[in-house]
Amino acid sequence: MLQSIDKVTVDDFDVTGRVKVSDPRSVEVEVLAIFRKLYPDADLSLIEKGFDHFIRCYSGEHPDYHGVDTPYHDIHHVMDVCLACARLLAGYEMKHKDQPLGLEKALLGFICALFHDAGYLRYKDDYETRHGAEYTRIHVSRSGLFLEHFLNDNGLSHLVEVAQTLVQFTGMELEISALKFEDESWLPIGYIIGTADLIAQMADSQYAQKCHSHLFTEFSIAGMTEKETENGEIEVLYSDADDLIRKTPCFINDALETRLKNYFSRSYEYAAVFFGGRNLYMEGIQKNLSKIIELGKQL
């Protein structure tokens, strides 16, 4: 095993090196600043309530939930995604000033990003499940139920159905082509949420280490290192953590071409609008791709 991927080192900051994504309150300050610039004088209390609820649930302080125990899909990951989502939303609004998304859509999109992985959280009265990763295959649908409770509690029941469709853009439970809205103006929000989930994790400076040390663990617990074929035979998907690393470049390239560029209509480009030219997320992904290819050759 290579020393360079044997241990995840601590890197608390986002792609700018400025926002501490291990600290939800630091991310909250940044997100509120982005939204206040987009929508001056708007009521942003939903974002504040969302962060309060997130912190209680993920820290284990909420009476209904254990704290997060998935090492890859952790607080750092969710905060990274939230920050990316807010930036993409801002980039969209900056580029489409003649037809903006508007406050309601942007707020709901952000809340969906905030709770897109809440389906990994275990209920405290769930005595059959020992680890959140056991929910991997159905975590997106469970996130939809989590969103339903949060939106109902905040007087937004009319947005539950839309939210439960939007959050599916972050998962693989349903084909993207199957995700429909009565009002198709919600589609850009789905694309942005799905894009944020991918670019935030793949641009993380510790992406290779986290895949090796954490993601493989989650896949193993979820029973996703192998699958049964139509012939009833067992096909090994990842024999070990090293094998996952060797196959990660294929995942990255497929995510770039199939999902980011095709399904999600190149919504990652809104990051460059937000940053004023450079796309720090795509630059980070390319660096990680090169790094992982080289690591794979040495394994």
mmCIF file of N, CA and C in Angstrom, residues 96-157:
data_model
loop_
_atom_site.group_PDB
_atom_site.id
_atom_site.type_symbol
_atom_site.label_atom_id
_atom_site.label_comp_id
_atom_site.label_asym_id
_atom_site.label_seq_id
_atom_site.Cartn_x
_atom_site.Cartn_y
_atom_site.Cartn_z
ATOM 1 N N HIS A 96 -27.942 34.780 -15.984
ATOM 2 C CA HIS A 96 -29.305 34.867 -16.509
ATOM 3 C C HIS A 96 -30.096 35.964 -15.806
ATOM 4 N N LYS A 97 -29.578 37.164 -15.837
ATOM 5 C CA LYS A 97 -30.244 38.269 -15.147
ATOM 6 C C LYS A 97 -31.611 38.585 -15.741
ATOM 7 N N ASP A 98 -31.792 38.218 -17.015
ATOM 8 C CA ASP A 98 -33.082 38.477 -17.657
ATOM 9 C C ASP A 98 -34.134 37.444 -17.265
ATOM 10 N N GLN A 99 -33.711 36.235 -16.915
ATOM 11 C CA GLN A 99 -34.622 35.173 -16.480
ATOM 12 C C GLN A 99 -34.032 34.446 -15.281
ATOM 13 N N PRO A 100 -33.985 35.105 -14.139
ATOM 14 C CA PRO A 100 -33.374 34.494 -12.952
ATOM 15 C C PRO A 100 -34.219 33.373 -12.363
ATOM 16 N N LEU A 101 -33.587 32.570 -11.557
ATOM 17 C CA LEU A 101 -34.296 31.500 -10.861
ATOM 18 C C LEU A 101 -35.261 32.063 -9.837
ATOM 19 N N GLY A 102 -34.809 33.075 -9.125
ATOM 20 C CA GLY A 102 -35.626 33.680 -8.088
ATOM 21 C C GLY A 102 -35.363 33.068 -6.725
ATOM 22 N N LEU A 103 -35.786 33.776 -5.685
ATOM 23 C CA LEU A 103 -35.475 33.396 -4.316
ATOM 24 C C LEU A 103 -36.034 32.028 -3.931
ATOM 25 N N GLU A 104 -37.294 31.749 -4.229
ATOM 26 C CA GLU A 104 -37.906 30.495 -3.797
ATOM 27 C C GLU A 104 -37.161 29.280 -4.335
ATOM 28 N N LYS A 105 -36.857 29.291 -5.616
ATOM 29 C CA LYS A 105 -36.158 28.158 -6.221
ATOM 30 C C LYS A 105 -34.744 28.020 -5.656
ATOM 31 N N ALA A 106 -34.073 29.149 -5.504
ATOM 32 C CA ALA A 106 -32.704 29.101 -4.986
ATOM 33 C C ALA A 106 -32.679 28.588 -3.549
ATOM 34 N N LEU A 107 -33.610 29.043 -2.740
ATOM 35 C CA LEU A 107 -33.664 28.585 -1.351
ATOM 36 C C LEU A 107 -33.947 27.090 -1.263
ATOM 37 N N LEU A 108 -34.920 26.616 -2.033
ATOM 38 C CA LEU A 108 -35.250 25.194 -1.979
ATOM 39 C C LEU A 108 -34.086 24.362 -2.510
ATOM 40 N N GLY A 109 -33.448 24.835 -3.571
ATOM 41 C CA GLY A 109 -32.288 24.126 -4.099
ATOM 42 C C GLY A 109 -31.197 23.994 -3.060
ATOM 43 N N PHE A 110 -30.962 25.077 -2.333
ATOM 44 C CA PHE A 110 -29.922 25.021 -1.306
ATOM 45 C C PHE A 110 -30.305 24.068 -0.184
ATOM 46 N N ILE A 111 -31.540 24.117 0.258
ATOM 47 C CA ILE A 111 -31.985 23.227 1.334
ATOM 48 C C ILE A 111 -31.865 21.761 0.906
ATOM 49 N N CYS A 112 -32.164 21.477 -0.355
ATOM 50 C CA CYS A 112 -32.002 20.106 -0.861
ATOM 51 C C CYS A 112 -30.541 19.690 -0.842
ATOM 52 N N ALA A 113 -29.637 20.606 -1.171
ATOM 53 C CA ALA A 113 -28.204 20.302 -1.107
ATOM 54 C C ALA A 113 -27.773 20.071 0.341
ATOM 55 N N LEU A 114 -28.309 20.870 1.237
ATOM 56 C CA LEU A 114 -27.952 20.760 2.648
ATOM 57 C C LEU A 114 -28.322 19.397 3.225
ATOM 58 N N PHE A 115 -29.457 18.860 2.784
ATOM 59 C CA PHE A 115 -29.936 17.589 3.339
ATOM 60 C C PHE A 115 -29.888 16.443 2.326
ATOM 61 N N HIS A 116 -29.069 16.585 1.282
ATOM 62 C CA HIS A 116 -29.069 15.569 0.226
ATOM 63 C C HIS A 116 -28.547 14.211 0.707
ATOM 64 N N ASP A 117 -27.753 14.209 1.771
ATOM 65 C CA ASP A 117 -27.227 12.949 2.308
ATOM 66 C C ASP A 117 -27.788 12.635 3.694
ATOM 67 N N ALA A 118 -28.851 13.321 4.093
ATOM 68 C CA ALA A 118 -29.441 13.071 5.414
ATOM 69 C C ALA A 118 -29.980 11.646 5.510
ATOM 70 N N GLY A 119 -30.185 11.007 4.380
ATOM 71 C CA GLY A 119 -30.672 9.639 4.369
ATOM 72 C C GLY A 119 -29.686 8.634 4.930
ATOM 73 N N TYR A 120 -28.440 9.050 5.146
ATOM 74 C CA TYR A 120 -27.472 8.171 5.797
ATOM 75 C C TYR A 120 -27.639 8.158 7.316
ATOM 76 N N LEU A 121 -28.358 9.135 7.867
ATOM 77 C CA LEU A 121 -28.521 9.219 9.314
ATOM 78 C C LEU A 121 -29.429 8.106 9.824
ATOM 79 N N ARG A 122 -29.059 7.519 10.947
ATOM 80 C CA ARG A 122 -29.861 6.448 11.547
ATOM 81 C C ARG A 122 -30.766 7.023 12.634
ATOM 82 N N TYR A 123 -31.984 6.509 12.683
ATOM 83 C CA TYR A 123 -32.881 6.857 13.780
ATOM 84 C C TYR A 123 -32.368 6.216 15.068
ATOM 85 N N LYS A 124 -32.568 6.885 16.179
ATOM 86 C CA LYS A 124 -32.099 6.339 17.452
ATOM 87 C C LYS A 124 -32.894 5.115 17.895
ATOM 88 N N ASP A 125 -34.097 4.954 17.360
ATOM 89 C CA ASP A 125 -34.871 3.769 17.713
ATOM 90 C C ASP A 125 -34.748 2.659 16.665
ATOM 91 N N ASP A 126 -33.784 2.819 15.763
ATOM 92 C CA ASP A 126 -33.503 1.783 14.763
ATOM 93 C C ASP A 126 -32.445 0.840 15.336
ATOM 94 N N TYR A 127 -32.888 -0.328 15.788
ATOM 95 C CA TYR A 127 -31.978 -1.265 16.431
ATOM 96 C C TYR A 127 -31.480 -2.343 15.473
ATOM 97 N N GLU A 128 -31.898 -2.277 14.211
ATOM 98 C CA GLU A 128 -31.480 -3.287 13.239
ATOM 99 C C GLU A 128 -30.290 -2.818 12.408
ATOM 100 N N THR A 129 -30.156 -1.512 12.244
ATOM 101 C CA THR A 129 -29.078 -0.952 11.438
ATOM 102 C C THR A 129 -27.964 -0.451 12.348
ATOM 103 N N ARG A 130 -26.748 -0.874 12.065
ATOM 104 C CA ARG A 130 -25.617 -0.516 12.921
ATOM 105 C C ARG A 130 -24.739 0.577 12.343
ATOM 106 N N HIS A 131 -24.924 0.875 11.065
ATOM 107 C CA HIS A 131 -24.069 1.875 10.411
ATOM 108 C C HIS A 131 -24.847 2.543 9.285
ATOM 109 N N GLY A 132 -24.690 3.856 9.173
ATOM 110 C CA GLY A 132 -25.426 4.599 8.159
ATOM 111 C C GLY A 132 -25.154 4.145 6.740
ATOM 112 N N ALA A 133 -23.965 3.593 6.497
ATOM 113 C CA ALA A 133 -23.624 3.147 5.141
ATOM 114 C C ALA A 133 -24.524 2.022 4.672
ATOM 115 N N GLU A 134 -25.196 1.349 5.594
ATOM 116 C CA GLU A 134 -26.128 0.293 5.206
ATOM 117 C C GLU A 134 -27.297 0.848 4.391
ATOM 118 N N TYR A 135 -27.499 2.145 4.466
ATOM 119 C CA TYR A 135 -28.590 2.788 3.736
ATOM 120 C C TYR A 135 -28.157 3.313 2.360
ATOM 121 N N THR A 136 -26.931 3.017 1.964
ATOM 122 C CA THR A 136 -26.378 3.619 0.743
ATOM 123 C C THR A 136 -27.308 3.497 -0.459
ATOM 124 N N ARG A 137 -27.849 2.330 -0.693
ATOM 125 C CA ARG A 137 -28.669 2.112 -1.886
ATOM 126 C C ARG A 137 -29.972 2.923 -1.863
ATOM 127 N N ILE A 138 -30.466 3.261 -0.679
ATOM 128 C CA ILE A 138 -31.745 3.966 -0.576
ATOM 129 C C ILE A 138 -31.615 5.311 0.133
ATOM 130 N N HIS A 139 -30.379 5.771 0.307
ATOM 131 C CA HIS A 139 -30.216 6.982 1.117
ATOM 132 C C HIS A 139 -30.855 8.207 0.488
ATOM 133 N N VAL A 140 -30.938 8.277 -0.839
ATOM 134 C CA VAL A 140 -31.519 9.463 -1.474
ATOM 135 C C VAL A 140 -33.023 9.547 -1.197
ATOM 136 N N SER A 141 -33.707 8.421 -1.291
ATOM 137 C CA SER A 141 -35.130 8.398 -0.963
ATOM 138 C C SER A 141 -35.359 8.744 0.505
ATOM 139 N N ARG A 142 -34.473 8.254 1.375
ATOM 140 C CA ARG A 142 -34.579 8.595 2.794
ATOM 141 C C ARG A 142 -34.322 10.084 3.005
ATOM 142 N N SER A 143 -33.423 10.655 2.210
ATOM 143 C CA SER A 143 -33.192 12.104 2.279
ATOM 144 C C SER A 143 -34.458 12.859 1.887
ATOM 145 N N GLY A 144 -35.192 12.311 0.924
ATOM 146 C CA GLY A 144 -36.451 12.919 0.525
ATOM 147 C C GLY A 144 -37.458 12.938 1.662
ATOM 148 N N LEU A 145 -37.497 11.880 2.446
ATOM 149 C CA LEU A 145 -38.391 11.832 3.607
ATOM 150 C C LEU A 145 -37.942 12.826 4.671
ATOM 151 N N PHE A 146 -36.645 12.955 4.842
ATOM 152 C CA PHE A 146 -36.087 13.924 5.780
ATOM 153 C C PHE A 146 -36.503 15.335 5.363
ATOM 154 N N LEU A 147 -36.382 15.631 4.079
ATOM 155 C CA LEU A 147 -36.789 16.934 3.557
ATOM 156 C C LEU A 147 -38.274 17.178 3.777
ATOM 157 N N GLU A 148 -39.068 16.141 3.603
ATOM 158 C CA GLU A 148 -40.513 16.276 3.823
ATOM 159 C C GLU A 148 -40.802 16.767 5.239
ATOM 160 N N HIS A 149 -40.162 16.155 6.217
ATOM 161 C CA HIS A 149 -40.368 16.564 7.607
ATOM 162 C C HIS A 149 -39.912 18.000 7.834
ATOM 163 N N PHE A 150 -38.742 18.340 7.312
ATOM 164 C CA PHE A 150 -38.207 19.690 7.518
ATOM 165 C C PHE A 150 -39.099 20.738 6.862
ATOM 166 N N LEU A 151 -39.517 20.510 5.647
ATOM 167 C CA LEU A 151 -40.348 21.481 4.936
ATOM 168 C C LEU A 151 -41.722 21.600 5.585
ATOM 169 N N ASN A 152 -42.307 20.490 5.992
ATOM 170 C CA ASN A 152 -43.598 20.548 6.685
ATOM 171 C C ASN A 152 -43.494 21.359 7.972
ATOM 172 N N ASP A 153 -42.412 21.156 8.705
ATOM 173 C CA ASP A 153 -42.216 21.869 9.972
ATOM 174 C C ASP A 153 -42.015 23.362 9.766
ATOM 175 N N ASN A 154 -41.644 23.746 8.552
ATOM 176 C CA ASN A 154 -41.387 25.164 8.266
ATOM 177 C C ASN A 154 -42.430 25.779 7.329
ATOM 178 N N GLY A 155 -43.606 25.163 7.258
ATOM 179 C CA GLY A 155 -44.713 25.729 6.492
ATOM 180 C C GLY A 155 -44.532 25.701 4.993
ATOM 181 N N LEU A 156 -43.754 24.725 4.504
ATOM 182 C CA LEU A 156 -43.482 24.658 3.068
ATOM 183 C C LEU A 156 -43.930 23.321 2.477
ATOM 184 N N SER A 157 -45.068 22.849 2.940
ATOM 185 C CA SER A 157 -45.578 21.553 2.476
ATOM 186 C C SER A 157 -45.800 21.527 0.970
#
